[in-house]
CSV table of C-alpha atoms in Angstrom, one decimal:
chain,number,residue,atom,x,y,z
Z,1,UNK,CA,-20.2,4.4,11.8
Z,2,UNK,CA,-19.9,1.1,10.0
Z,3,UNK,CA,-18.3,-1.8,12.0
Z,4,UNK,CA,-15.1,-1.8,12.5
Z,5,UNK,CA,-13.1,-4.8,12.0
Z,6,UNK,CA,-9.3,-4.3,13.6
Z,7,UNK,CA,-6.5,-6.8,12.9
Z,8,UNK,CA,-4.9,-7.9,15.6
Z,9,UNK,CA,-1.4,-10.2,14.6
Z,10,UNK,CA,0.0,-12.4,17.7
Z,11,UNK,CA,3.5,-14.0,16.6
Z,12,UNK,CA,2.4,-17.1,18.5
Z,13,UNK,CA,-0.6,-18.2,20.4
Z,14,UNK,CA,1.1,-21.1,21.9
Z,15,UNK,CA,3.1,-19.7,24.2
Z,16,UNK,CA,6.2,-21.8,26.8
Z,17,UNK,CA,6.1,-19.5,30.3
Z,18,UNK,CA,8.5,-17.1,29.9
Z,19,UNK,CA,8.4,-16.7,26.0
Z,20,UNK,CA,7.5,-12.7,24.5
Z,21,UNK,CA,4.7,-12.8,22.5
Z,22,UNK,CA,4.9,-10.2,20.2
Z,23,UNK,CA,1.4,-8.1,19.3
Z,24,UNK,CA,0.5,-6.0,16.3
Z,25,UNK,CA,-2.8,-4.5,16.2
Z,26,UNK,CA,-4.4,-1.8,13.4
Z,27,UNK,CA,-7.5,-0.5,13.7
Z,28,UNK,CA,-9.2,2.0,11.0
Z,29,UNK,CA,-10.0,5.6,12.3
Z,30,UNK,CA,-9.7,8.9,10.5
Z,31,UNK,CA,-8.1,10.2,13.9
Z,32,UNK,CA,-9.2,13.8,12.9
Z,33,UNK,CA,-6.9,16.3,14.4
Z,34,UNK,CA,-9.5,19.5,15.0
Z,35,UNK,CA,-6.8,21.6,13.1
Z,36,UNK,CA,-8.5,21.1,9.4
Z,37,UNK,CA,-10.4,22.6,7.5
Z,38,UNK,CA,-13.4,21.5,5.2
Z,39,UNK,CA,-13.6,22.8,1.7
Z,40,UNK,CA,-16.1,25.8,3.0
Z,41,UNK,CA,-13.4,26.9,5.5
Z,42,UNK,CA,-15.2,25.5,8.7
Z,43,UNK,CA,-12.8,23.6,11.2
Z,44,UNK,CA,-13.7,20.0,11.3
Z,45,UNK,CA,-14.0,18.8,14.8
Z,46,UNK,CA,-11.6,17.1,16.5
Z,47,UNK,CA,-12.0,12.8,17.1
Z,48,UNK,CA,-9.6,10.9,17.9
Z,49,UNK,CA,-9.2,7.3,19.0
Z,50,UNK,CA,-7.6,8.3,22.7
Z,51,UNK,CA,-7.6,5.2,25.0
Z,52,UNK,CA,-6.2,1.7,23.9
Z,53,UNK,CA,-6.1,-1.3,26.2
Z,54,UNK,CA,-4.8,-5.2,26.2
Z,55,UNK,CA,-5.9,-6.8,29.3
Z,56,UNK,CA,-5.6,-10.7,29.5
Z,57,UNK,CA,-8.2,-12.6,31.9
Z,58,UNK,CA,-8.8,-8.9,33.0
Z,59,UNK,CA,-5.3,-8.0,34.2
Z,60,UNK,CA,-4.1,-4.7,32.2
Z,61,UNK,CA,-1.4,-5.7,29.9
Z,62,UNK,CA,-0.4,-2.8,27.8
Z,63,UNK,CA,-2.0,0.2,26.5
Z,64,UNK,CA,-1.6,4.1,25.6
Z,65,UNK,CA,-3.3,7.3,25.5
Z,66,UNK,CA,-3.5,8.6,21.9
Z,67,UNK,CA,-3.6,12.2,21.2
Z,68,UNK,CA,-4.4,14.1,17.6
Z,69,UNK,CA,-0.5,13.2,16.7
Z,70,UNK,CA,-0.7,9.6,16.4
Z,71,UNK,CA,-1.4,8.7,12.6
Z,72,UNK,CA,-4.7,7.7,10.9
Z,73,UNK,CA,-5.3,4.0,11.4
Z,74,UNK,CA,-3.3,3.4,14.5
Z,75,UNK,CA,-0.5,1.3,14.4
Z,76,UNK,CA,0.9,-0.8,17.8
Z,77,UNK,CA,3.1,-2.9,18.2
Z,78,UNK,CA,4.3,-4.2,21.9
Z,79,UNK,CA,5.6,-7.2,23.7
Z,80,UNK,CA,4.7,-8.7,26.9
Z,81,UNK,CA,5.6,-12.5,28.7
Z,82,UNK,CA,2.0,-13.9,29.5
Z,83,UNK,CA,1.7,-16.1,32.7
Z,84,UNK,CA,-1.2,-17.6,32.2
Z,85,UNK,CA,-3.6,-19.1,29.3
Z,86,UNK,CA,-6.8,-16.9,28.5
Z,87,UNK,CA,-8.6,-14.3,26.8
Z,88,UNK,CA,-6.3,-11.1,25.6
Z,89,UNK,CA,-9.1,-8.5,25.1
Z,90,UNK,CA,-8.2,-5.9,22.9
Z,91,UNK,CA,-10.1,-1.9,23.4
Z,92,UNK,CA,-9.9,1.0,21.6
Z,93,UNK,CA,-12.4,4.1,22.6
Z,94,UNK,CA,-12.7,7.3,20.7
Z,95,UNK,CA,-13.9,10.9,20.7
Z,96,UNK,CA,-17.8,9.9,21.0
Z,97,UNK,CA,-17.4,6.8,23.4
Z,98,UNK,CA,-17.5,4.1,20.2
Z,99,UNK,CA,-16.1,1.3,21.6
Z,100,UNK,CA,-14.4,-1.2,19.4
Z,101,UNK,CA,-13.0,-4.7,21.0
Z,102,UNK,CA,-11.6,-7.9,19.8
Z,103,UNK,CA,-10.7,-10.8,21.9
Z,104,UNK,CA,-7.9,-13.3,21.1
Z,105,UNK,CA,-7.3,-16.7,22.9
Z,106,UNK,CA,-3.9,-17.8,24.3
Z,107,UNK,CA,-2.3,-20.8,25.8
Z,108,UNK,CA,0.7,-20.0,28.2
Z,109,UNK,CA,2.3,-23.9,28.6
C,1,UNK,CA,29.1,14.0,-24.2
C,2,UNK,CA,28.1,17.4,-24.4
C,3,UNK,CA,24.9,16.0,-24.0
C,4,UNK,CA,26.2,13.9,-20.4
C,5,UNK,CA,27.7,16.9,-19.3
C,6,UNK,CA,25.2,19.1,-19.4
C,7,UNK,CA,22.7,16.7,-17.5
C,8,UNK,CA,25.6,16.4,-14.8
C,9,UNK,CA,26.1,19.9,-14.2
C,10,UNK,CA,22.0,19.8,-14.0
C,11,UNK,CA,22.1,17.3,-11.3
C,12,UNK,CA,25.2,19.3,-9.8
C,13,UNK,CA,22.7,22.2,-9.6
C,14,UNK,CA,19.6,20.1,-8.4
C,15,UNK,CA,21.4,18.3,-5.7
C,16,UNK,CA,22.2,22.4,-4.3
C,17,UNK,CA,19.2,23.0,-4.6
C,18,UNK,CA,17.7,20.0,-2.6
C,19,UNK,CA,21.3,20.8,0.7
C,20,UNK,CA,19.7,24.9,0.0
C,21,UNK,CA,16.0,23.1,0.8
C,22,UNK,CA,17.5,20.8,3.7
C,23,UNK,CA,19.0,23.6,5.1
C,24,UNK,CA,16.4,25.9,5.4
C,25,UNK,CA,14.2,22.8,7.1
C,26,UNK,CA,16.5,22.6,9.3
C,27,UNK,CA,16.9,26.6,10.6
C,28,UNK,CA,15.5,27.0,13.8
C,29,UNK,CA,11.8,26.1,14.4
C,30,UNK,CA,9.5,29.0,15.0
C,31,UNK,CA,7.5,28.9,18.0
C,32,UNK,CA,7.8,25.7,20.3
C,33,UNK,CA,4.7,24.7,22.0
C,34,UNK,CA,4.1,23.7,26.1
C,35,UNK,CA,6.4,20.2,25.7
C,36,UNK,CA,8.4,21.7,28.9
C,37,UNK,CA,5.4,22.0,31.3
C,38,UNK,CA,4.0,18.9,29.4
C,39,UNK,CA,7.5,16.3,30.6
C,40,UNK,CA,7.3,18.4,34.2
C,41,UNK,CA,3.9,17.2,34.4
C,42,UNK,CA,5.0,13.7,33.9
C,43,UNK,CA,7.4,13.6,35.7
C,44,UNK,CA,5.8,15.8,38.3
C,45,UNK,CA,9.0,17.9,38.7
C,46,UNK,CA,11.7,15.7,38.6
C,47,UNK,CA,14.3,15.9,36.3
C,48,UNK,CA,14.6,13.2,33.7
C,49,UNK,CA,18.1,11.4,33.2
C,50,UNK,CA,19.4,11.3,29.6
C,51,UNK,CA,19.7,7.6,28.7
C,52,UNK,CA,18.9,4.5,28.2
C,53,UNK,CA,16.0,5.0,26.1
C,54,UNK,CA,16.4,4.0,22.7
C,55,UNK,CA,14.0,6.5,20.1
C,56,UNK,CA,13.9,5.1,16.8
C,57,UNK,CA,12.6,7.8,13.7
C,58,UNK,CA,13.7,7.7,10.7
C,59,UNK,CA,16.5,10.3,9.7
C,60,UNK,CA,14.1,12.0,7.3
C,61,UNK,CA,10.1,11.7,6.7
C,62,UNK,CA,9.4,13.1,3.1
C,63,UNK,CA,5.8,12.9,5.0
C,64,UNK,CA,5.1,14.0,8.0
C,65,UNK,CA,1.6,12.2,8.2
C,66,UNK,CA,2.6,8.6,8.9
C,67,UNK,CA,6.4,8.4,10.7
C,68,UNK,CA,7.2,5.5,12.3
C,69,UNK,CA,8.5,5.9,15.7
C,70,UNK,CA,9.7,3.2,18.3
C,71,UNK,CA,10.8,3.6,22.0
C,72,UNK,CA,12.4,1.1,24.3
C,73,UNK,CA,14.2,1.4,27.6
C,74,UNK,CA,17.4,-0.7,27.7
C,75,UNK,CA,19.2,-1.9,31.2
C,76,UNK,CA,17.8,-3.8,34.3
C,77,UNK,CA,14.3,-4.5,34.2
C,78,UNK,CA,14.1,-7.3,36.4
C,79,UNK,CA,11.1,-8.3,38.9
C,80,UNK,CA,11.6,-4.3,41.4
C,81,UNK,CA,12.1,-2.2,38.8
C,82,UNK,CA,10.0,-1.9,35.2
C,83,UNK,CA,8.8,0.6,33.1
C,84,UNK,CA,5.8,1.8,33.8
C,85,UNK,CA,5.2,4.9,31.2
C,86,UNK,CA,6.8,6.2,28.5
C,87,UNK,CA,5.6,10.1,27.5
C,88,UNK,CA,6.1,10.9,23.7
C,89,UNK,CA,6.3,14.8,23.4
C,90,UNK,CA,7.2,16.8,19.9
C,91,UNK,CA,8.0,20.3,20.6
C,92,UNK,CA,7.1,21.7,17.3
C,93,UNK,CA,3.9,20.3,16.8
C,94,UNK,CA,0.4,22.4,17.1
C,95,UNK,CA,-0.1,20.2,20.4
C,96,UNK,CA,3.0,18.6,22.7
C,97,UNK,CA,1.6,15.4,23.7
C,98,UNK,CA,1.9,12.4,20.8
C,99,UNK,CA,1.4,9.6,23.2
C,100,UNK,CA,1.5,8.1,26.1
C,101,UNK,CA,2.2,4.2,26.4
C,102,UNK,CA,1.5,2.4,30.0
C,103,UNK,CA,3.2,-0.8,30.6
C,104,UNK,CA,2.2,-3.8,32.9
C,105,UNK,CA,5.0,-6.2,34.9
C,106,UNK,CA,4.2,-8.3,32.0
C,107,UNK,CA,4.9,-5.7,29.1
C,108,UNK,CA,8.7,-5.7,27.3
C,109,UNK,CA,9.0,-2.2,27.9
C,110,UNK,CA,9.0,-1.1,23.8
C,111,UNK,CA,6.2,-0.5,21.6
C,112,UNK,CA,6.0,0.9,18.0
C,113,UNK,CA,3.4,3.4,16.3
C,114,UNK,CA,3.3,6.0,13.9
C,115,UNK,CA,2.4,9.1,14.2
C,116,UNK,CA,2.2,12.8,12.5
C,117,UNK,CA,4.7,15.5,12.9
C,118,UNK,CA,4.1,19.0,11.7
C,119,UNK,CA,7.8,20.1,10.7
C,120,UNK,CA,11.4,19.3,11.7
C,121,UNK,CA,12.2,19.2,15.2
C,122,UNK,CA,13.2,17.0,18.2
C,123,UNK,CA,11.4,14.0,19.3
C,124,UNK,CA,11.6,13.5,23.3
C,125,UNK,CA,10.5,10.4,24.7
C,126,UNK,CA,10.3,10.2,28.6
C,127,UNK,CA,10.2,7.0,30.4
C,128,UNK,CA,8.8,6.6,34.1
C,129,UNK,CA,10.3,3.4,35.6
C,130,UNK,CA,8.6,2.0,39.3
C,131,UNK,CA,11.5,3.1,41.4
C,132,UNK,CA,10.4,6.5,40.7
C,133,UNK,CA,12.7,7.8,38.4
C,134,UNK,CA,12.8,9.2,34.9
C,135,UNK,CA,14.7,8.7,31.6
C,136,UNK,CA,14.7,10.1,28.8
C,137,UNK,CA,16.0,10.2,24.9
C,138,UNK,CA,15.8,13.0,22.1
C,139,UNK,CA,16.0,12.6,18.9
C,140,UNK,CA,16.4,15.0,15.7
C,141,UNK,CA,14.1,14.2,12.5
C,142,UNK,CA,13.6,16.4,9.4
C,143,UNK,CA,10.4,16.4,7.9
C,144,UNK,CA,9.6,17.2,4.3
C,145,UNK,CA,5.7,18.2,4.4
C,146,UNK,CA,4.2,18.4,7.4
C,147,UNK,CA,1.3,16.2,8.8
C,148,UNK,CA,-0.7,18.4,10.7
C,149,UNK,CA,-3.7,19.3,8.2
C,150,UNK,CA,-3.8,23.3,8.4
């Protein structure tokens, strides 16, 4: 599969303690449900996108577990009050273990 | 004016047409899938409270492939008690589960996607909080063509 490039949108990277940062992320995947069919009537497989994770310095921050009903291209968007300055890594595994990340740096003042 | 007339009574007749179309979207969904056994496993049992979750769909989706849905749990989350998960069923889909967001200490407990729904029906979300109780919200949204492949 070509590289995938996901956008990631943080409404502030300079953050005071106690402020929300606010995260939207989109990644491109067909997030094939399994309940299609191609044009010789054979069902194309399910594969899906089912794990996302935010962790920052390696803490979990936020993240979900996708099933065939979440849209092509997934869409989050979630808020969380960082404590600390670092690295917000950003995972999304599908179907056949394809592992996409993206790391973003914060500072927490 | 004859002319005006005429195109009124056609948009009379179209706008019956379209409540007719609305109404037969909206007649009881055929067969529901597991969603019951689906929030019991959540919630292992326990019986979710209605509340305090706020479900956001839009009234109507003309399509059923991208709807954007948002889910936040209102009241007292201070340092004992947050929101942990927050289960997204849809009973009339081909499978229950739509998604499953987990939540830190750290999170706001709300989150936005979209996601596909296969006809009208009503959208549960189910929130686990750390004191070991569950809420939950329900909400009704019609959908026009449904996003389920087929």
């Amino acid at each position: 599969m070509a590289e995938i490039k996901p956008r990631i949108r943080l409404d502030k990277k300079d953050v005071k303690k106690g402020d929300t940062v606010d995260v939207k992320t989109l990644v491109s995947h067909v997030m094939e449900t399994g309940l299609r069919k191609d044009a010789s009537g054979k069902p194309i497989p399910l594969m899906i996108i089912n794990t996302f994770t935010c962790e920052l310095n390696g803490k979990f921050v936020f993240g979900c577990d996708l099933e065939s009903a979440v849209s092509a291209n997934p869409y989050f968007e979630f808020k969380f009050k960082p404590t600390e300055s670092g690295t917000l890594k950003f995972t999304w595994i599908d179907d056949e273990g394809t592992r996409i990340e993206m790391t973003e740096t914060i500072k927490v003042t | 004016m004859l002319q005006r007339l005429s195109r009124r009574e056609a948009l009379t007749v179209g706008a019956g047409a379209f409540a007719a179309g609305v109404g037969l979207a909206a007649a009881p969904a055929r067969a529901l899938n597991d969603y019951a056994d689906q929030i019991k496993n959540f919630t292992g049992g326990k019986a979710p409270v209605e509340g305090r979750v706020k479900l956001e769909l839009p009234e109507l989706a003309e399509n059923g492939n991208t709807v954007p849905l948002s889910v936040a749990v209102d009241g007292p989350t201070d340092e004992d008690i947050h929101v942990e998960e927050i289960l997204v069923v849809a009973p009339a889909n081909p499978n229950a589960r739509v998604i499953r967001f987990r939540f830190s200490s750290a999170s706001v407990p709300e989150a936005s996607t979209r996601i596909r729904l296969a006809e009208t029906q009503d959208v549960i979300a189910v929130a686990k909080l750390s004191d070991g109780n569950f809420v939950q919200a329900s909400r009704q949204i019609k959908v026009t063509i449904g996003g389920c492949g087929g």
